[in-house]
XYZ file of C-alpha atoms in Angstrom:
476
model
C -67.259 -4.981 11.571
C -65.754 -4.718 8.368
C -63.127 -1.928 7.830
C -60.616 -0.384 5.606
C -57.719 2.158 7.349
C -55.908 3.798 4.804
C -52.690 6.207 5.679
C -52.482 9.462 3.617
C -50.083 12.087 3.231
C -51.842 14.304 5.750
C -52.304 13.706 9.473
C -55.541 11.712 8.865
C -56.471 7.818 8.811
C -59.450 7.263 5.995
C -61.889 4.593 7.181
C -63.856 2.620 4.537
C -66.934 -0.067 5.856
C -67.102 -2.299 3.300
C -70.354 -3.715 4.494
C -71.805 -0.458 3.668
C -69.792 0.602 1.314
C -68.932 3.774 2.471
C -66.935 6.014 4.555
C -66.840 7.066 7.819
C -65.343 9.951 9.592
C -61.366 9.778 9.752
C -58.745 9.513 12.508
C -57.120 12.364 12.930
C -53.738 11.763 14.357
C -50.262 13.818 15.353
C -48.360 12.528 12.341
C -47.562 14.629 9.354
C -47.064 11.849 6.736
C -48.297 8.379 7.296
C -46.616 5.806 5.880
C -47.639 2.330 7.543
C -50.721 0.914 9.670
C -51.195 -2.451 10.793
C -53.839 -4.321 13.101
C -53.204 -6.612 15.903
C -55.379 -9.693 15.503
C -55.560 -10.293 19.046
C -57.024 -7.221 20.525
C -58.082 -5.438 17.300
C -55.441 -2.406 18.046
C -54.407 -0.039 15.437
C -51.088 1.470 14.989
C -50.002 3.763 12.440
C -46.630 5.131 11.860
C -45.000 7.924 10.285
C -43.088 11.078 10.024
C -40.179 11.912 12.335
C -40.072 8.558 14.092
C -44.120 9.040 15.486
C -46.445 5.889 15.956
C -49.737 5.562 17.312
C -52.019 3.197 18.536
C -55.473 3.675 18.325
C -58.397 1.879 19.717
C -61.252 1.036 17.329
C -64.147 1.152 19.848
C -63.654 4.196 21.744
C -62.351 6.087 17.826
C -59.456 7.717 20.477
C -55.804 7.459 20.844
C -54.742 5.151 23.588
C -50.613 5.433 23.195
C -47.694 7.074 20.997
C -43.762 6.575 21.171
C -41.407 8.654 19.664
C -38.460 7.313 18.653
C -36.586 10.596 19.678
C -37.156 9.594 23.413
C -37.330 5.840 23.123
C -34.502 5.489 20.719
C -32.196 8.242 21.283
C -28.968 5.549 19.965
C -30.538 6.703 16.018
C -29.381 9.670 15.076
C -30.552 11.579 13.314
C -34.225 10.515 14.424
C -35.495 7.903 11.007
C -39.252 7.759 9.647
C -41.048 4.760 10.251
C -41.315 2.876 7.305
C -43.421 -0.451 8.436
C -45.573 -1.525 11.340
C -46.236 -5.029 12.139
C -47.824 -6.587 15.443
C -47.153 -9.859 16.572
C -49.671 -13.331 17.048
C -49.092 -13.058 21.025
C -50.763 -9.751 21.222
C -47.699 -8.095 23.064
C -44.937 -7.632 20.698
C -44.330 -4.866 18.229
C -41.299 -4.700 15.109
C -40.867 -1.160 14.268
C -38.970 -0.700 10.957
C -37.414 2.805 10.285
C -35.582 4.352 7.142
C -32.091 3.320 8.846
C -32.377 0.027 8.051
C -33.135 -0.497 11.572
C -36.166 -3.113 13.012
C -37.286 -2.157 17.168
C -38.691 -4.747 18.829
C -41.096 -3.639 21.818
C -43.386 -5.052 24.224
C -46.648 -3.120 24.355
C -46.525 -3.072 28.077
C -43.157 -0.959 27.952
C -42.320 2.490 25.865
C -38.480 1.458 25.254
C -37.646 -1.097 22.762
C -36.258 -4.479 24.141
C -33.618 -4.843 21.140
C -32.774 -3.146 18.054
C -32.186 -5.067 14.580
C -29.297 -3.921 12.210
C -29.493 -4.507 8.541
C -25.854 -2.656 8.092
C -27.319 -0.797 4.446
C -28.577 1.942 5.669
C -31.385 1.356 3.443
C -35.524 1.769 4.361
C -37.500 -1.495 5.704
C -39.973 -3.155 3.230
C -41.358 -5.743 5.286
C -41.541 -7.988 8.729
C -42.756 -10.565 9.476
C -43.018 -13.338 12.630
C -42.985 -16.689 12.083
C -44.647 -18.467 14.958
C -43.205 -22.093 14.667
C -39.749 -21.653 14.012
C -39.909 -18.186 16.689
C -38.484 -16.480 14.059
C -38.498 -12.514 12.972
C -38.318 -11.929 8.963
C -37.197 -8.321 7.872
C -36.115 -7.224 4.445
C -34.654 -4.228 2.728
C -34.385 -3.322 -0.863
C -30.870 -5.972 -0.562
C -31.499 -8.758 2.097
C -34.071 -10.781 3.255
C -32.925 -11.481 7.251
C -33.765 -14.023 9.727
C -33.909 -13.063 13.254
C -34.442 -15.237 16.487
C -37.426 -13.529 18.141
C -36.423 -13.621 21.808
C -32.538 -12.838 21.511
C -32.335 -11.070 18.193
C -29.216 -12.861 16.919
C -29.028 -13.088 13.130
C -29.438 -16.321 12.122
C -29.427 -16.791 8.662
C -29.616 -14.085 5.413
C -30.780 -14.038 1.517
C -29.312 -11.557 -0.812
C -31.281 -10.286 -3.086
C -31.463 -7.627 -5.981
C -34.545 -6.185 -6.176
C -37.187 -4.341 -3.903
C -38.748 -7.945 -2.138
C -42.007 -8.440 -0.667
C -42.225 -11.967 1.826
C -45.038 -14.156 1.938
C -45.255 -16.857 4.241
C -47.477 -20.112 5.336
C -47.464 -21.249 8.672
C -45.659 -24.181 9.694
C -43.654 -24.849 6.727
C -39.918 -23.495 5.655
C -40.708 -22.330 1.974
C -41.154 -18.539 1.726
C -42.606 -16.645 -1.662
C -40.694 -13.346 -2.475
C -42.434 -10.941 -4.657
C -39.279 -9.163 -6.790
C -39.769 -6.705 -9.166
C -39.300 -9.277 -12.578
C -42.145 -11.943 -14.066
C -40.885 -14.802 -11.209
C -41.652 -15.081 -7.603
C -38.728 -16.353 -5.695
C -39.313 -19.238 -3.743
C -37.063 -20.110 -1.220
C -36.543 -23.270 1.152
C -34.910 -23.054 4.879
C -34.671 -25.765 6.968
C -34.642 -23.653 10.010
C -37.963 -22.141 9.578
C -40.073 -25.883 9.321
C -40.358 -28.943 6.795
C -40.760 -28.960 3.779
C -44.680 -28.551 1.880
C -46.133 -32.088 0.896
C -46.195 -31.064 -2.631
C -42.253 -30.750 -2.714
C -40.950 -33.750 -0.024
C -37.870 -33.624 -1.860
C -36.256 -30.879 -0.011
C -36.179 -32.918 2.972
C -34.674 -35.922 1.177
C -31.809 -33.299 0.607
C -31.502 -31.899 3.275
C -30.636 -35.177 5.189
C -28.523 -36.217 2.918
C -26.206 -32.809 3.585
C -26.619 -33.497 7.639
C -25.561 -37.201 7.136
C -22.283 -35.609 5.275
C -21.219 -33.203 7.752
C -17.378 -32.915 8.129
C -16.338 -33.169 11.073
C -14.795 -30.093 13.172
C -11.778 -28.455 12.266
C -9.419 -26.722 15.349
C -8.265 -23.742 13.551
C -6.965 -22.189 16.915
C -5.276 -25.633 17.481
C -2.150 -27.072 16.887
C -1.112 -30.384 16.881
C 1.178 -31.990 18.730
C 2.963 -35.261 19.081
C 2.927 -36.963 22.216
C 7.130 -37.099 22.193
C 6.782 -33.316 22.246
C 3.775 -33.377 25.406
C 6.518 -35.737 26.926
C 9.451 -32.629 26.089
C 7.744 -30.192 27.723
C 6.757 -31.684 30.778
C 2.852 -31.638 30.079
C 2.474 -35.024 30.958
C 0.048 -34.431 33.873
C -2.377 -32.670 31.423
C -2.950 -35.827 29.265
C -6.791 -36.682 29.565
C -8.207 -33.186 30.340
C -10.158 -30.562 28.156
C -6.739 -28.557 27.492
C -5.212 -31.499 24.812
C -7.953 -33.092 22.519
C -6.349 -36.682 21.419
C -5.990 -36.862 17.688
C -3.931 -39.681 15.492
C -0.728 -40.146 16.975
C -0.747 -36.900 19.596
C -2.929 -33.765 20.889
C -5.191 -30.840 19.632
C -3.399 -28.353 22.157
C -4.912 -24.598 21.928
C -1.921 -22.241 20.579
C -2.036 -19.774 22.884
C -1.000 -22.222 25.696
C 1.133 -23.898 23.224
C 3.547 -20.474 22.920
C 3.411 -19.674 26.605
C 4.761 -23.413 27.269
C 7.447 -22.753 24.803
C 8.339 -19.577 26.133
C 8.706 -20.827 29.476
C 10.708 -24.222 28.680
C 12.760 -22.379 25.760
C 13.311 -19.019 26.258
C 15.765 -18.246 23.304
C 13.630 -20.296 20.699
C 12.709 -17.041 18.752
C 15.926 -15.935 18.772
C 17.579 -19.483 17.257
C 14.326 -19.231 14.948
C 15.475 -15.976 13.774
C 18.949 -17.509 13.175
C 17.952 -20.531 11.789
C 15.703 -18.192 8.773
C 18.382 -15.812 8.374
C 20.751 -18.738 7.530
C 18.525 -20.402 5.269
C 17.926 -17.006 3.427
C 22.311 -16.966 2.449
C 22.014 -20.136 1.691
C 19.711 -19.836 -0.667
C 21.363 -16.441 -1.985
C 24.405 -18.592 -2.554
C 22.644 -21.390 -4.012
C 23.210 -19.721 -7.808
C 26.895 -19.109 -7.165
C 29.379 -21.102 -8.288
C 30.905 -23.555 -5.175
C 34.352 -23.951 -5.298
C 35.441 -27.430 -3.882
C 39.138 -27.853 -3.723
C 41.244 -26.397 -5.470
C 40.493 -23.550 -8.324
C 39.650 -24.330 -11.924
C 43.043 -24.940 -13.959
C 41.694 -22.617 -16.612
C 41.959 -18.772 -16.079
C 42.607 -19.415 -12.785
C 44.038 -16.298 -12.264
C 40.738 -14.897 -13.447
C 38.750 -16.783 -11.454
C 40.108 -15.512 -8.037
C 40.340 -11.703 -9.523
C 36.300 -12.487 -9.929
C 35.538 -13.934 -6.057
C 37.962 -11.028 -4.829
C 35.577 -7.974 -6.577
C 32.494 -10.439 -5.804
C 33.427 -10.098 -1.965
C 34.153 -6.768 -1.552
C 30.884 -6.269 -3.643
C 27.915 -5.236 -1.566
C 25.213 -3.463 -3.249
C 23.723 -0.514 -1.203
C 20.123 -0.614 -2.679
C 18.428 -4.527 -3.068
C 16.887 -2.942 -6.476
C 20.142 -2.035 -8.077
C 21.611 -3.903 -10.991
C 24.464 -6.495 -10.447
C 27.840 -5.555 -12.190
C 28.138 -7.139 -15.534
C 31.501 -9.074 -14.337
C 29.632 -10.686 -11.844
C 27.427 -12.606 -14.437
C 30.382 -14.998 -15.116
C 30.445 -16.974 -12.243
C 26.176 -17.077 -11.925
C 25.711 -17.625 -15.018
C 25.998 -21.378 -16.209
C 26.715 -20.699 -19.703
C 30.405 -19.051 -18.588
C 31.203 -22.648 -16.769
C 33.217 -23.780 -20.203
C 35.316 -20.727 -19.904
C 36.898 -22.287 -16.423
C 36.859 -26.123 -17.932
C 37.711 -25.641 -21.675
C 41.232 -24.699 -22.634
C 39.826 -23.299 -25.685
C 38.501 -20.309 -23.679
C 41.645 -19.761 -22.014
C 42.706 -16.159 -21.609
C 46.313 -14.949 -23.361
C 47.603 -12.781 -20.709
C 50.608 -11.832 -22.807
C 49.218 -11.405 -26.543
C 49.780 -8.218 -27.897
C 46.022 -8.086 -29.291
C 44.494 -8.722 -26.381
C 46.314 -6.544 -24.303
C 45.783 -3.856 -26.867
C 41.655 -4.027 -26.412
C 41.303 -5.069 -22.618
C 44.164 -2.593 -20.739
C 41.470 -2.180 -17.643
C 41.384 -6.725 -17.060
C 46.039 -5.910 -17.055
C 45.562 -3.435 -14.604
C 42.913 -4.873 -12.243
C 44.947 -8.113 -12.355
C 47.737 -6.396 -11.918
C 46.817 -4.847 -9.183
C 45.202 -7.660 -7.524
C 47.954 -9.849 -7.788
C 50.240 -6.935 -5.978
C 48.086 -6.992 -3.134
C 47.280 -10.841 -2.713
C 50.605 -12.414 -3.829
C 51.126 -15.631 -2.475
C 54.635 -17.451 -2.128
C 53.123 -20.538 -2.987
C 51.566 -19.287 -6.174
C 53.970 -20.133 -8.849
C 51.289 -18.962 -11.506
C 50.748 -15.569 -10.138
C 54.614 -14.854 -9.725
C 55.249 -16.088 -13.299
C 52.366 -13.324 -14.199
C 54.032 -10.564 -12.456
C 57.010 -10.717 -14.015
C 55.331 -10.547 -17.282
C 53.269 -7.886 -16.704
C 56.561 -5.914 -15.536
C 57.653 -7.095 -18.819
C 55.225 -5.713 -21.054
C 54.525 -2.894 -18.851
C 58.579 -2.373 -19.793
C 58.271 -2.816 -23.359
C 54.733 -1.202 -24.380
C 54.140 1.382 -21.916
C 57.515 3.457 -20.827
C 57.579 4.624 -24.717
C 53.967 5.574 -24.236
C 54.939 7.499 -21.259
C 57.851 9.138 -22.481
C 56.105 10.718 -25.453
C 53.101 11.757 -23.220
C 56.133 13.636 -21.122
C 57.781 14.938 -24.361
C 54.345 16.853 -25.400
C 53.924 18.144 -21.782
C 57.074 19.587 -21.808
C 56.615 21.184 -25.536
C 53.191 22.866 -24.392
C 54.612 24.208 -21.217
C 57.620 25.807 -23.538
C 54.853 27.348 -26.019
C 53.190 28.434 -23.121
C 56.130 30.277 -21.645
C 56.985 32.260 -24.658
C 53.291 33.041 -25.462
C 54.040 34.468 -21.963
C 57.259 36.517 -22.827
C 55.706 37.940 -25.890
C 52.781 39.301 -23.721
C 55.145 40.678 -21.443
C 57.258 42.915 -24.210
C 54.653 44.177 -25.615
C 53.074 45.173 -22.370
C 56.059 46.756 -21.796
C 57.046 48.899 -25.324
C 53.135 49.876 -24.977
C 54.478 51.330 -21.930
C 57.143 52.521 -23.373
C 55.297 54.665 -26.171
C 52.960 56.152 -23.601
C 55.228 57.359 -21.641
C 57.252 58.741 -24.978
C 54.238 60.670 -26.129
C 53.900 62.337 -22.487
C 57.495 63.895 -23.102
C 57.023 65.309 -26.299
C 53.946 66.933 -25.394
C 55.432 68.240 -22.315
C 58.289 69.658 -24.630
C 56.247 71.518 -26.697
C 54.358 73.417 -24.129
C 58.021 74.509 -22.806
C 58.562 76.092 -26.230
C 55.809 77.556 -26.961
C 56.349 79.517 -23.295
C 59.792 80.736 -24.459
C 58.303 81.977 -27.417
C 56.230 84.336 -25.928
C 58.437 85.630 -23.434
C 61.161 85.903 -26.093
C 58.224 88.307 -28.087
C 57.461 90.116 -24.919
C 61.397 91.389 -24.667
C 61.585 92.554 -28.096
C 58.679 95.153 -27.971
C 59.468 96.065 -24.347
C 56.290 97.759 -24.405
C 54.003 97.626 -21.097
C 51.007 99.163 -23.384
C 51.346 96.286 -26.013
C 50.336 94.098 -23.189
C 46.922 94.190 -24.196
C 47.753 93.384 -28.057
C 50.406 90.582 -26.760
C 47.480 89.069 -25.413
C 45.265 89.099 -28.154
C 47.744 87.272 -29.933
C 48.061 84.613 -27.371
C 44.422 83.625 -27.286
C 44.543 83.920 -30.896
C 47.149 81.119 -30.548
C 45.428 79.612 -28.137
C 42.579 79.195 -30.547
C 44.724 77.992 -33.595
């Protein structure tokens, strides 16, 4: 028998006999859309797979459904619930590899309806193909990224090829060369040792792959330290010599690292604590590594400005890392400034005129400095402070004086702009209170003028007319 089993988008399983050359009557089967159908040589079963995680199995001589899994039930761990994308039965006639649109291969025994492993590609991206490699007990899957190699009975991932196209794998028993059909003019051909020899028509492969065994590096202990024998002998680990815990090496021990701190901890309790000391010192000195060292006794030019500099350099401490040193501090960092303490040339003039005139804030931190930190034994710094009281004498107490003078001459224009406010405040006053009297005045006489009227006429019926003429007045 002779067939053809094609999957369609409907629920139903086309059947072509190609010894007859035509069809016969479908499967019709509980998946919506199926997308992959394979045929195990063994036992001639069918199994087609599909929409919402369904596959079947289907037995050609009865024509009736014999099993189905859903991956709903069987693989509840894949959610949501994939489609299958690809079927493929194994040569022993009881296993299964169930790829899904997860990127996920199951691996079941036909006796059983729960998968005995489950296969991770990590892409999230549809299976293309599987495959079992019989000699090498190997499982093949690949996505539209990476060709896998599984081992068949524990499912550890042995080996991977990265590809960039949608790949296709054929393979030929009993050999290690695989064909990968990529969407481009080439097929990829790749060799792996694991999966069997080389072909006869290529025995070079094997050539180089002995020649890479025969050059293996040996084993490196990266959770290992090593350690001298005088140390083993330090912390009392001689009994230990010859067992798995120290590995001999060279001159001393492979010793794991974890055991390697414990012992430390136990024989040297404060070791972190000198380590932290022993960092933090080599940090300042490597801070004061740029600064200038003073051995002896100071430089014997601008001397005096030399120790003004340490003094602002040690009260100096900068409260952000990122801020910008002072400028004055440059002079003893930088090297170019080291003729300015050797070279007489460069010496400073404390007592000229000029300079004095142009740098009044270096006289006054000096000055004050050398108040504050005056040493009997410094001859130089008391022959400084009387000149400074000198100058200060002779340049500055005029200054002052004049400064006073033109206080005092604003605080007299300010008191008579004062007194001037003040008299005329008070004649406005003055002139208010002068125009209240006169008008007060003149309503006095214009009351004895009436009543000076009123006697005259001595008339009690004019009284009416006598007013008239008041309001006429009144009006005016």
């Amino acid at each position: 028998m002779c067939e053809l089993y094609t999957g369609t988008i409907k629920n139903l399983v086309l059947r072509c006999n190609l010894e007859q050359g035509r069809y016969f009557a479908p499967y019709e089967t509980s998946i919506e859309h199926i997308s992959s159908v394979d045929i195990d040589k063994t036992h001639l079963l069918l199994g087609f797979g599909g929409h919402n995680g369904l596959f079947e199995c289907w037995d050609p001589r009865d024509r009736r459904r014999v099993g189905i899994i859903d991956l709903y039930d069987s693989a509840p761990d894949l959610i949501p619930t994939p489609d299958i994308t690809k079927l493929k039965f194994g040569d022993d006639g009881l296993s299964l590899a169930v790829g899904t649109s997860g990127g996920h291969v199951l691996m079941y025994d036909l006796r059983r309806n729960k998968p005995l492993y489950t296969l991770n590609h990590r892409n999230k991206i549809g299976i293309k193909d599987i495959h079992f490699h019989n000699h090498s007990d190997k499982v093949i899957s690949c996505d539209a990224k990476t060709i896998r190699f599984w081992n068949k009975y524990s499912g550890r991932d042995t080996s991977d090829i990265i590809t960039t196209t949608y790949p296709f794998v054929c393979l030929f028993l009993n050999i290690g060369v695989i064909f990968v059909a990529q969407e481009q003019h080439r097929i990829g051909a790749y060799y792996v040792p694991s999966l069997g020899v080389a072909p006869k028509w290529c025995p070079f492969l094997d050539n180089m792959t002995e020649e890479l065994e025969e050059n293996k590096s040996r084993a490196i202990y990266t959770d290992y330290k090593f350690v001298p024998r005088e140390e083993i002998e330090a912390l009392g680990l001689e009994h230990i010599i010859g067992t798995n815990l120290l590995k001999p090496y060279m001159h001393g021990f492979f010793m794991d690292t974890r055991l390697y701190r414990r012992v430390r901890a136990l024989v040297n309790p404060d070791a972190y604590e000198t380590f932290l000391k022993e960092k933090t010192k080599e940090k300042i000195s490597q801070e004061r590594s740029n600064r200038i060292v003073i051995e002896g006794k100071p430089p014997a030019v601008n001397s005096s400005y030399f120790k003004h500099l340490l003094s602002k350099q040690a009260e100096y401490r900068p409260k952000d890392k990122k801020g910008d040193i002072p400028v004055e501090m440059n002079t003893l960092t930088d090297p170019r400034f080291n003729d300015m303490f050797k070279n007489k040339d460069y010496e400073i003039d404390m007592e000229n005129d000029i300079y004095l005139k142009y740098h009044p804030e270096i006289k006054y931190a000096l000055h004050e400095w050398a108040g504050d930190n005056l040493n009997e034994q410094d001859e130089d710094l008391k022959r400084y402070m009387q000149s400074e009281r000198q100058l200060l004498g002779k340049f500055m107490l005029p200054q002052l004086l004049e400064e006073q003078d033109e206080n005092d001459e604003n605080g007299e224009k300010q008191d008579q702009e004062k007194s001037e406010w003040e008299e005329i405040r008070k004649n406005t006053q003055n002139a208010y209170k002068y125009k209240d009297a006169i008008e007060d005045q003149a309503k006095k006489d214009e009351v004895y003028d009436m009543n000076k009227f009123a006697e005259d006429y001595g008339s009690d019926n004019d009284e009416t007319e006598m007013r008239t003429l008041q309001l006429e007045g009144d009006e005016d």
